[in-house]
Coordinates of C-alpha atoms in Angstrom, one line a residue:
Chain C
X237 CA -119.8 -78.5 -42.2
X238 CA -123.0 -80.8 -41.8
X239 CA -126.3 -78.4 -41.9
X240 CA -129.6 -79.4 -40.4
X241 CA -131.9 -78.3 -43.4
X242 CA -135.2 -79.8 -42.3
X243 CA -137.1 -81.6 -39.8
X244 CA -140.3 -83.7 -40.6
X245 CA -143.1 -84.9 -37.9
X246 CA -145.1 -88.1 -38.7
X247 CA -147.0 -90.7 -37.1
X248 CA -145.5 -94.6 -37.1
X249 CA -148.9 -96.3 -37.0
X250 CA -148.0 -100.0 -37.3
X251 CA -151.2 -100.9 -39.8
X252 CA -150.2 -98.3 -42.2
X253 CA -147.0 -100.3 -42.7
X254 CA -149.0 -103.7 -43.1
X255 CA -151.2 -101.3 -45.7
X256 CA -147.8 -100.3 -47.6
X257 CA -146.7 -103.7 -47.5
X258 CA -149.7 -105.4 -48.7
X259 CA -150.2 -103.4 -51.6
X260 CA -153.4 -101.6 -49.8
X261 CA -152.6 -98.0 -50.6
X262 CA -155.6 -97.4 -53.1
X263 CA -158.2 -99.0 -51.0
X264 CA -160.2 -95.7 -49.6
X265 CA -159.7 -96.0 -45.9
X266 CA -155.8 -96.1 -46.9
X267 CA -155.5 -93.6 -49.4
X268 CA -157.1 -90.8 -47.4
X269 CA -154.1 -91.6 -44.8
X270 CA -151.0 -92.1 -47.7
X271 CA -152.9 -89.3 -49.5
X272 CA -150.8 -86.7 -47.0
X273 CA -147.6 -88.3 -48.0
X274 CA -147.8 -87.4 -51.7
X275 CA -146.1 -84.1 -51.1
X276 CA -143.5 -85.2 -48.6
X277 CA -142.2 -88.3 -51.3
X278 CA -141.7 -85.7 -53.9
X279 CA -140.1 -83.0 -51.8
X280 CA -137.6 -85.7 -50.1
X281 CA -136.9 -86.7 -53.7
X282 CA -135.7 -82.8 -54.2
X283 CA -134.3 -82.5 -50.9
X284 CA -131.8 -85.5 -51.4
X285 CA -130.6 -85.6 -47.5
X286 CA -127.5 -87.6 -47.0
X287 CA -128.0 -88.3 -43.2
X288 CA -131.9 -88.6 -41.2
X289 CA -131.3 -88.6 -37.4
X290 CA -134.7 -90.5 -36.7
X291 CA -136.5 -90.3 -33.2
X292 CA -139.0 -93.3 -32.2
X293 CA -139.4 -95.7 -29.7
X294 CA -139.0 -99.3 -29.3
X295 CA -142.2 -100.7 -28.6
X296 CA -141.1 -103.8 -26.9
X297 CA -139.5 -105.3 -29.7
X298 CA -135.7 -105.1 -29.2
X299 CA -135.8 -103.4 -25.6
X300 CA -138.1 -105.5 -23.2
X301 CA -138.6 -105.0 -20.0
X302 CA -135.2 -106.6 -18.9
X303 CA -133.2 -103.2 -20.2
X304 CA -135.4 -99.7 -20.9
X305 CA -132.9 -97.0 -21.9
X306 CA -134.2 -93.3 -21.5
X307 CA -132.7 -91.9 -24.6
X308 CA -130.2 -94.4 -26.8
X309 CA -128.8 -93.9 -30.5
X310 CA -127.5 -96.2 -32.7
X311 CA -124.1 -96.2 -33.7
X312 CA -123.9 -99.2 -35.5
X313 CA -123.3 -99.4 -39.1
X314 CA -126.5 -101.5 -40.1
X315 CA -129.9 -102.5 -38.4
X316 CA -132.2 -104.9 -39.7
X317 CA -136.3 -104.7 -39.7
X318 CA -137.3 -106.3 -36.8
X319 CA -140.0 -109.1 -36.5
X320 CA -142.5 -108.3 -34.2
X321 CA -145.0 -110.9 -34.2
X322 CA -146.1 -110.5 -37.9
X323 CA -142.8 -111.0 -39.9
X324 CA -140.2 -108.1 -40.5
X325 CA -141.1 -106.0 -42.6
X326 CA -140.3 -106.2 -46.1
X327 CA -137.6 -103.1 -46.5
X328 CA -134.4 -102.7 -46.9
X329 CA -132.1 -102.6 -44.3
X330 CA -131.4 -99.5 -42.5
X331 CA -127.9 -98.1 -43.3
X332 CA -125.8 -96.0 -40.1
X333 CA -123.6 -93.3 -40.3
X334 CA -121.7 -94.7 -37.3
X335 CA -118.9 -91.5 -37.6
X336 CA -121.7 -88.7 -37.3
X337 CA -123.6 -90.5 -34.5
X338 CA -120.7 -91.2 -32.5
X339 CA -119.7 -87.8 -33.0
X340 CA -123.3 -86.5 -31.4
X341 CA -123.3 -89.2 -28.8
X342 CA -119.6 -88.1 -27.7
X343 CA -121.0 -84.2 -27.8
X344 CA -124.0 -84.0 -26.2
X345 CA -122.8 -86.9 -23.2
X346 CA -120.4 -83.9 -22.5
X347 CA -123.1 -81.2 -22.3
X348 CA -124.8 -84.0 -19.5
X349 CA -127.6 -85.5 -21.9
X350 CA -126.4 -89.4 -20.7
X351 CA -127.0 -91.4 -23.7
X352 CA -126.9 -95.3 -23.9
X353 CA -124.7 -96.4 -27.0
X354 CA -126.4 -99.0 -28.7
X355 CA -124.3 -101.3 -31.7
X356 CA -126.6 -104.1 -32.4
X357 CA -130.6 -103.4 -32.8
X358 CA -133.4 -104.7 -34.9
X359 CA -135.5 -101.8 -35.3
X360 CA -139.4 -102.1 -35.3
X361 CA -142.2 -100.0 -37.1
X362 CA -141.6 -96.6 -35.1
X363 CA -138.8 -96.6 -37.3
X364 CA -139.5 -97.8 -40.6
X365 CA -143.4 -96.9 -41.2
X366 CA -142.0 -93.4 -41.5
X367 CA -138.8 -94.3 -43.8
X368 CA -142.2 -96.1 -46.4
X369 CA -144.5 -92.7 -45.8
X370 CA -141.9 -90.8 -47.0
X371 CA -139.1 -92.5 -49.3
X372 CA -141.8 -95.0 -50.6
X373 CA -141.3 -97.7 -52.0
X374 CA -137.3 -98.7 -52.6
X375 CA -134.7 -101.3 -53.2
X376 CA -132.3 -99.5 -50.5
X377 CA -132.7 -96.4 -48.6
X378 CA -132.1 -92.8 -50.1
X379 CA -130.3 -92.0 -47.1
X380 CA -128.1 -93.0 -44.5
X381 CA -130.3 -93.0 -40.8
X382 CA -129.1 -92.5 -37.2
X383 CA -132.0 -94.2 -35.2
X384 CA -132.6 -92.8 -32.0
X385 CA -134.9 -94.0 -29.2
X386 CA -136.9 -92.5 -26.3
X387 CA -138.5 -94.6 -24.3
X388 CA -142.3 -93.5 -23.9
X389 CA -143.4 -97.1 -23.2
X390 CA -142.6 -97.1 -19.1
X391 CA -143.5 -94.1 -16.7
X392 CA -141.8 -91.5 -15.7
X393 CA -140.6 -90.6 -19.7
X394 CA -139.0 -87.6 -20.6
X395 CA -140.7 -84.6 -20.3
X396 CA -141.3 -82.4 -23.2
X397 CA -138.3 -79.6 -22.0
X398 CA -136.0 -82.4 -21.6
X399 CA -136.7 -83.8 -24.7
X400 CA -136.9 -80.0 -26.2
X401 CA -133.4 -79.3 -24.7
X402 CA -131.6 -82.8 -26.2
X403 CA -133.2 -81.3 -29.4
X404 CA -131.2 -78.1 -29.4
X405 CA -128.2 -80.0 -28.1
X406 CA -128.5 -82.7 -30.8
X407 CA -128.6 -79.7 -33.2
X408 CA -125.3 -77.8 -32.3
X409 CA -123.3 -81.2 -32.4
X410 CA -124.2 -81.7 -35.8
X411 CA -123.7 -78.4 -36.8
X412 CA -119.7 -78.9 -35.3
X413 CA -119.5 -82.2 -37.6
X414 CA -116.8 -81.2 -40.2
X415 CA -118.2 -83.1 -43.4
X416 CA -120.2 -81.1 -45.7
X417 CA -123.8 -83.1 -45.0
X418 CA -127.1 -82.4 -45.7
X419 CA -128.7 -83.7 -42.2
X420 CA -133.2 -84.3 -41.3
X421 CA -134.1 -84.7 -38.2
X422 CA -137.4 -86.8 -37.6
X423 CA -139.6 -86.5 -34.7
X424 CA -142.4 -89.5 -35.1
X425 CA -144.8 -90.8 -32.8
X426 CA -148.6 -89.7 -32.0
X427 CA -151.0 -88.0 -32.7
X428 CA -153.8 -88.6 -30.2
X429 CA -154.2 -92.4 -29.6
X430 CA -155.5 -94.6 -26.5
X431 CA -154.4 -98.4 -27.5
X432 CA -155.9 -100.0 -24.0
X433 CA -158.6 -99.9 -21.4
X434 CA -162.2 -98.6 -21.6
X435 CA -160.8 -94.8 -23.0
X436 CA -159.3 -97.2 -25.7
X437 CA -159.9 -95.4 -29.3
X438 CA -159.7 -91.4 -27.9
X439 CA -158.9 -89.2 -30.3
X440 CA -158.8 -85.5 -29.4
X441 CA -158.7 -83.6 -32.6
X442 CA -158.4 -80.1 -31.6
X443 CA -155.6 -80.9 -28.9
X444 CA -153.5 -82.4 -32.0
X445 CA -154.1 -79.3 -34.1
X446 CA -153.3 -77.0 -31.5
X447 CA -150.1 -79.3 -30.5
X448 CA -149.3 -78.3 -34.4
X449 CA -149.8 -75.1 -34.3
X450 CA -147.9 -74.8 -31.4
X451 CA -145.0 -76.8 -32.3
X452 CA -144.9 -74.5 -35.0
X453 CA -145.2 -71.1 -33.4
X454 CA -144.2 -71.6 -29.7
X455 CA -142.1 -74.2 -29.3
X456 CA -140.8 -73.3 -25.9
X457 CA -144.0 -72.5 -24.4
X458 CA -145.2 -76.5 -25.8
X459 CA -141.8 -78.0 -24.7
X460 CA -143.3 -76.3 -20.7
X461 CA -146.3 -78.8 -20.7
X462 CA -146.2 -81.3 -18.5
X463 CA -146.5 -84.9 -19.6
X464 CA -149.9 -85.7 -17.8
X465 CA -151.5 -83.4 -20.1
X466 CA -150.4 -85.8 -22.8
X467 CA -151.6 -88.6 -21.7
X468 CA -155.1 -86.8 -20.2
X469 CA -155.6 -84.8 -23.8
X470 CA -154.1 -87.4 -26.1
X471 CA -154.7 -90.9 -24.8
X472 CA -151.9 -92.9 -23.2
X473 CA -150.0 -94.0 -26.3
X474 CA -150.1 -89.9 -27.3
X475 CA -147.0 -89.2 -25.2
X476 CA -145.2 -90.4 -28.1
X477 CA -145.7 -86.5 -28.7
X478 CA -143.1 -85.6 -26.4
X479 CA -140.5 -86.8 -29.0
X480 CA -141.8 -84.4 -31.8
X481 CA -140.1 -81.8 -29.1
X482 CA -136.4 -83.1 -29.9
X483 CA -137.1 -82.6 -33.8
X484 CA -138.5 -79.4 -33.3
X485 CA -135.5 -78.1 -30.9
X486 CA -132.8 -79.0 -33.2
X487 CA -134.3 -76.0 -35.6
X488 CA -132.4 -72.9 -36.4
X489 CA -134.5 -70.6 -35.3
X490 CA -133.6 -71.9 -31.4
X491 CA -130.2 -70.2 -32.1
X492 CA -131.1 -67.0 -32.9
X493 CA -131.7 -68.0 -37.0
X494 CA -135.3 -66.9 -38.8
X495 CA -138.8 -68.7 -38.0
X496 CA -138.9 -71.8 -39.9
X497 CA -141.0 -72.1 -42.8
X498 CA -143.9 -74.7 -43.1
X499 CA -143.6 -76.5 -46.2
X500 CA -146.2 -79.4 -45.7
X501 CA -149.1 -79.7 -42.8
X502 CA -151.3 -83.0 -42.4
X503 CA -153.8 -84.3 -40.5
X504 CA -156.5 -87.4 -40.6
X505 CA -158.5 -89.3 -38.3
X506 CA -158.2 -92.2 -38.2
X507 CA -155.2 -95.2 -39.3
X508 CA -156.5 -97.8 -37.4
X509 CA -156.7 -96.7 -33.5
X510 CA -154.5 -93.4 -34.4
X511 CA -154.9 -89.5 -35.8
X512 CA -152.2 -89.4 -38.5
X513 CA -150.1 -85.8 -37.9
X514 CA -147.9 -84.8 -40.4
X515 CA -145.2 -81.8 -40.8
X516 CA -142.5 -80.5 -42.5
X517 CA -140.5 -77.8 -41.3
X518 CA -137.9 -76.2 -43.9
X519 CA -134.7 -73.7 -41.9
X520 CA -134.9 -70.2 -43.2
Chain M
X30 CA -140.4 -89.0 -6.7
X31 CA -143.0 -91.7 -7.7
X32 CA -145.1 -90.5 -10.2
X33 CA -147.7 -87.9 -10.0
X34 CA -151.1 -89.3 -8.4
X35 CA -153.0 -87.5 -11.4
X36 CA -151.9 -90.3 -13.1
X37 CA -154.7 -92.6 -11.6
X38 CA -156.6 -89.9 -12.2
X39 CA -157.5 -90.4 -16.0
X40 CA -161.1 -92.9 -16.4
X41 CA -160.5 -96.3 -18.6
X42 CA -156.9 -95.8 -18.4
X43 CA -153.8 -97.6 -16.6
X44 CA -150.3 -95.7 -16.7
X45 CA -147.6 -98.2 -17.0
X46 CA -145.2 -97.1 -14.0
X47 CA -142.3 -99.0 -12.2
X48 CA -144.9 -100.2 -9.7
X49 CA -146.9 -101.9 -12.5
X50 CA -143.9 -102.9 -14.6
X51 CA -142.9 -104.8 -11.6
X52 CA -146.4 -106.3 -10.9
X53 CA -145.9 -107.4 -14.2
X54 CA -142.4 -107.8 -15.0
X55 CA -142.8 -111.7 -15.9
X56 CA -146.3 -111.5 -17.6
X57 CA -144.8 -109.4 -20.4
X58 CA -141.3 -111.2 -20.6
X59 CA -143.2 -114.2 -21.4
X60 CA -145.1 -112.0 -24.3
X61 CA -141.6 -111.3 -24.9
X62 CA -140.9 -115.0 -25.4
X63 CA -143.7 -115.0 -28.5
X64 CA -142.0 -112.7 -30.5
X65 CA -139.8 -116.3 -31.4
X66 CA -142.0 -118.7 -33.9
X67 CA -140.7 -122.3 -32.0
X68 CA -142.3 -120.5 -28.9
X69 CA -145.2 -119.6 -30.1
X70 CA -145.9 -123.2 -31.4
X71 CA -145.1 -124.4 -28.1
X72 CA -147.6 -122.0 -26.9
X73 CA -150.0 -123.1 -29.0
X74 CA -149.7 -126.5 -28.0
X75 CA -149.9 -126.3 -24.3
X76 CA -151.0 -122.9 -22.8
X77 CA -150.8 -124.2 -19.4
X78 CA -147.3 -125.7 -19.9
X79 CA -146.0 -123.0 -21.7
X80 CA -147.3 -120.2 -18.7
X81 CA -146.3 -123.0 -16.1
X82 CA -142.4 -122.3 -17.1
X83 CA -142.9 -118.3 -16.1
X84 CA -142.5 -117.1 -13.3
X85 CA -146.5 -115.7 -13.3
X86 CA -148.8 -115.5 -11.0
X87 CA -151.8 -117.6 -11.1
X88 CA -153.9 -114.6 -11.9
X89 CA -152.0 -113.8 -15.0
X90 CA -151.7 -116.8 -16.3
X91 CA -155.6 -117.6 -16.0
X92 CA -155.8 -114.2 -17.6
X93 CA -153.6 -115.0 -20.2
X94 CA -155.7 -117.6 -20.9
X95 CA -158.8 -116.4 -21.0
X96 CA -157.3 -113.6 -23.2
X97 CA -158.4 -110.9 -21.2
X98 CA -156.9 -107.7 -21.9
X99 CA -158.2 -105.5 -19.1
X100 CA -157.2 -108.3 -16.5
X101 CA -153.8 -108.5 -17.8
X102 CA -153.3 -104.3 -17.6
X103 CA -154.2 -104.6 -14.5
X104 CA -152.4 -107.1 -12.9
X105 CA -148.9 -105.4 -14.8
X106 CA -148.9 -105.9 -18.2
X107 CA -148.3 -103.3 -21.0
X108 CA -150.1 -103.1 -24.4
X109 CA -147.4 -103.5 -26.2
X110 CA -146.1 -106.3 -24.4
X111 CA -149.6 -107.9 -24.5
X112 CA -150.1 -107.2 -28.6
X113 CA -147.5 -110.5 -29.0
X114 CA -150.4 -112.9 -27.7
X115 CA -152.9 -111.2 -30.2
X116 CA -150.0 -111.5 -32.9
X117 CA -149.7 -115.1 -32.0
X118 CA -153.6 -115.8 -32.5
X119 CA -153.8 -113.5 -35.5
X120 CA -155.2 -110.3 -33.9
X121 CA -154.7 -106.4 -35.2
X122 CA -154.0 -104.0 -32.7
X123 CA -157.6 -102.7 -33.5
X124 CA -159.1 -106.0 -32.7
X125 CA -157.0 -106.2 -29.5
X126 CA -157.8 -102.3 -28.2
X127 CA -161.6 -102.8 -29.5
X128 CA -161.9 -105.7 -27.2
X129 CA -160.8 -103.6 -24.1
X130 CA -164.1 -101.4 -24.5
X131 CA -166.8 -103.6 -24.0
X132 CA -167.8 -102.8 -27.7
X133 CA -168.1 -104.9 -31.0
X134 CA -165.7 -105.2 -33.2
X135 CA -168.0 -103.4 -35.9
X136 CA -168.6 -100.9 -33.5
X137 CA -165.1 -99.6 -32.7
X138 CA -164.2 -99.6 -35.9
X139 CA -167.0 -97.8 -36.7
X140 CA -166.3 -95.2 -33.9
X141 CA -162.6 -94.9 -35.4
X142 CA -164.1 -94.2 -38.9
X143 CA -166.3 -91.4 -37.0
X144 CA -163.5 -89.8 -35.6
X145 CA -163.1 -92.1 -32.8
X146 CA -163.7 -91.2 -28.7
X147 CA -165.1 -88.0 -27.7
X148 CA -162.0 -86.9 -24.9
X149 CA -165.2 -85.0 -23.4
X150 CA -166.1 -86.4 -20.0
X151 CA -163.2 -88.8 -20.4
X152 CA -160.6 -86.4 -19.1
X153 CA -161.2 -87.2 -15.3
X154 CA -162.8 -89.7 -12.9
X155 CA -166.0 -89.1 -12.3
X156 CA -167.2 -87.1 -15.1
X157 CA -169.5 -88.7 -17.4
X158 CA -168.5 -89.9 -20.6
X159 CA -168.3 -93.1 -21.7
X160 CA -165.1 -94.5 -21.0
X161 CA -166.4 -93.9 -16.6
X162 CA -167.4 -97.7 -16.7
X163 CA -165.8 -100.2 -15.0
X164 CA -163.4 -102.3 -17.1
X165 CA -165.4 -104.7 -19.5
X166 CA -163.8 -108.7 -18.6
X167 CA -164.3 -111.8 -19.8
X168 CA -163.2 -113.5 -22.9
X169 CA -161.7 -111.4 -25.7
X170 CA -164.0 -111.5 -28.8

C-alpha cells in the first residue's frame, strides 16, 4: 500500500528561484536563505520518495481571474514551468502520477471535498522554487509530483479547518492506494509577508515561530484560527499559511498513530519581501 | 455571507474580495494579457492604444500609466495581477512592493535586511505605526 512517510513546509519565494537560477546561491544575502536547505537536499536524497503531493497556489499565472478554482489537482501526466513575465524557469518538467491523483481526487470528491480536475497546467514558482530548495539542482526530477492548488489569491479562501480536514482526507485516500509507494506531502506558501500597500514589507517574526511551533504541537487548535488573523499577524500574502494546514493534516498522528518527529526546523528573515519557514516532519 | 468587515480593518492594506475583483476584473486581465511577449511589445509601443482595447475604466488606465501601484489596488487590481506590468518594465517584486510605501528603494530594502516591518501599531486602524498613513501616489520610482 502507498505510505505517507513525510511532510515538508517551505516558503516559494519567487526571487530565491531567480537566485537558484542565476547561479546566486554563494552571494551572502542568498546563502543565509539556501543555507536552511542543506539538510533537507541530503535527507530527500536518503528518503528517495516516489510520489510528492505538492500544495501551492497559482499566482495569476495559469488561473486568472476568468476561472479561480478553490482547491484543484493535477491529474495530468506532465506540466511544464510556466513563464510568468521573466521566462520559465529553467527546470525540468514536472512529471504526474495521473493514476494516484485520480485515485485521491475520485476519494476525497466522495467524502464532499469538491475538487476541480485539472489536465493541462503550466505551473508557476509556488511550485517549482520548492522542487530547487530541496532536490537542487537536476536534469529530471527525483520524483514523480501531484500539484495541487488552493487558491489564497481571491477572498473568501479556505479556512485553515477546511484546509486541515482536506489534509486528513487527502491522507486516508492515499493510504487505500494499492501500490507499494513512498508518498511527501508539501505544504508551501508564507511565512509572514505583505507584497502591497503602505503595511507592504511586515514581517512578524514571533507569529511565524509560534505558527511552527504550533503546527507542530497543536495542529487542531492552529487549524481553529480564523483567517483574518492571517492576514492581520502575517501580512496579506501570509495566508498562504492556511495551506501548510493540509500538509500537516495528512500526518499519522491525526489517526490515532505516534507524534511526529521533527527532523529539520528553519527560519530567516528575509528573501526578498518574505520570512523563509522551513520544516520537516518524519511519521513515527 | 460577504466577507467579514475586519477585513477593512487592517491599516496600509486592501483585501482582494469579489467586490474588488469585480471593480477590477479588466485591469488585471489586461495584466494578464503581458504575460505574452508580442503583447507586451505592443504595450510598449503604445500604452494608450494598447489600454484603449480593454475594457478599463479611465481611472485605471491613467493609473496604469502612471504606474501607480496604490491607485491600481484600489481601483481592483491584485498584486499579483499588477507584478506583470513591473515584469514588462523590468521591476522585482521588491522594487514594485517598495514603491507602495512611500519609501526609497534603498530604504525598504534596508528595512527587509533589518527584519523588515514592525507588525506593532500596524495590526488595526488607528493605532500608530507606520503603515497608518494614507497611501503614498504618484509615479512609481
Amino acid at each position: 500500500m502507498a505510505r505517507i512517510t513525510a511532510s515538508v513546509y517551505s516558503s516559494h519565494i519567487p526571487a530565491v528561484g531567480a537566485a537558484f537560477d542565476h547561479g546566486k546561491t554563494h552571494e551572502p544575502y542568498w546563502q543565509k536563505v539556501f543555507s536552511g536547505y542543506e539538510f533537507s537536499k541530503v535527507w530527500e536524497k536518503q528518503q528517495k520518495p516516489d510520489v510528492v503531493f505538492l500544495v501551492y497556489n497559482d499566482h495569476a499565472t495559469a488561473f486568472s481571474l476568468s476561472l479561480i478554482p478553490t482547491f484543484a489537482i493535477m491529474t495530468g501526466p506532465e506540466f511544464q514551468p510556466a513563464d510568468e513575465g521573466y521566462g520559465a524557469r529553467p527546470v525540468p518538467p514536472v512529471i504526474g502520477h495521473p493514476e494516484l491523483a485520480s485515485h485521491i481526487a475520485s476519494e476525497v470528491i466522495q467524502k464532499d471535498f469538491d475538487l476541480t480536475l485539472v489536465n493541462e497546467i503550466d505551473v508557476d514558482h509556488g511550485l517549482t522554487v520548492p522542487m530547487s530548495c530541496m532536490f537542487g539542482k537536476v536534469d529530471a526530477w527525483p520524483c514523480k509530483v501531484i500539484p495541487f492548488a488552493v487558491n489564497v489569491v481571491q477572498h473568501p479562501v479556505p479556512s485553515g479547518a477546511r484546509c486541515f480536514a482536506l489534509g486528513q482526507a487527502i491522507r486516508a485516500a492515499i493510504e487505500s492506494y494499492p501500490e507499494d509507494l513512498n508518498v511527501q506531502v508539501w505544504g508551501t506558501g508564507g511565512m509572514s509577508h505583505q507584497l502591497q500597500g503602505p503595511r507592504a514589507g511586515l514581517i512578524n517574526r514571533e507569529w511565524d515561530n509560534a505558527f511552527l511551533d504550533r503546527l507542530i504541537d497543536d495542529p487542531k487548535g492552529l487549524a481553529a484560527m480564523p483567517n483574518i488573523d492571517y492576514v492581520r499577524e502575517a501580512g496579506s500574502e501570509g495566508i498562504e499559511l492556511v495551506m501548510w494546514l493540509i500538509a500537516r493534516g495528512a500526518m499519522s498522528d491525526l489517526r490515532g498513530g505516534p507524534k511526529p518527529k521533527v527532523a529539520h526546523r528553519f527560519y530567516h528573515v528575509p528573501a526578498s519581501n518574505t520570512a523563509v519557514g522551513h520544516l520537516i516532519l518524519e511519521n513515527g | 455571507m460577504s466577507l467579514g468587515k475586519e477585513f477593512k480593518d487592517i491599516p496600509g492594506t486592501i483585501v482582494f474580495d469579489s467586490e474588488q475583483s469585480r471593480k477590477g476584473y479588466w485591469l488585471n486581465q489586461f495584466c494578464m494579457s503581458l504575460m505574452k511577449a508580442d503583447n507586451r511589445a505592443r504595450f510598449k509601443a503604445n500604452e494608450r492604444a494598447y489600454l484603449d482595447e480593454w475594457k478599463m475604466t479611465e481611472e485605471q488606465k491613467l493609473a496604469v500609466m502612471s504606474r501607480d501601484l496604490n491607485r491600481m489596488m484600489a481601483l481592483g487590481g491584485n498584486i499579483y495581477f499588477l507584478s506583470k506590468i513591473g515584469a514588462t518594465d523590468g521591476k522585482s517584486f521588491q522594487q514594485m512592493a517598495g514603491s507602495m510605501t512611500g519609501m526609497t528603494e534603498a530604504a525598504y530594502r534596508e528595512m527587509m535586511v533589518g527584519g523588515g516591518r514592525s507588525i506593532e501599531g500596524n495590526r488595526k486602524i488607528g493605532e500608530h505605526g507606520d503603515a497608518q498613513g494614507a497611501a503614498p501616489t504618484g509615479k512609481d520610482k
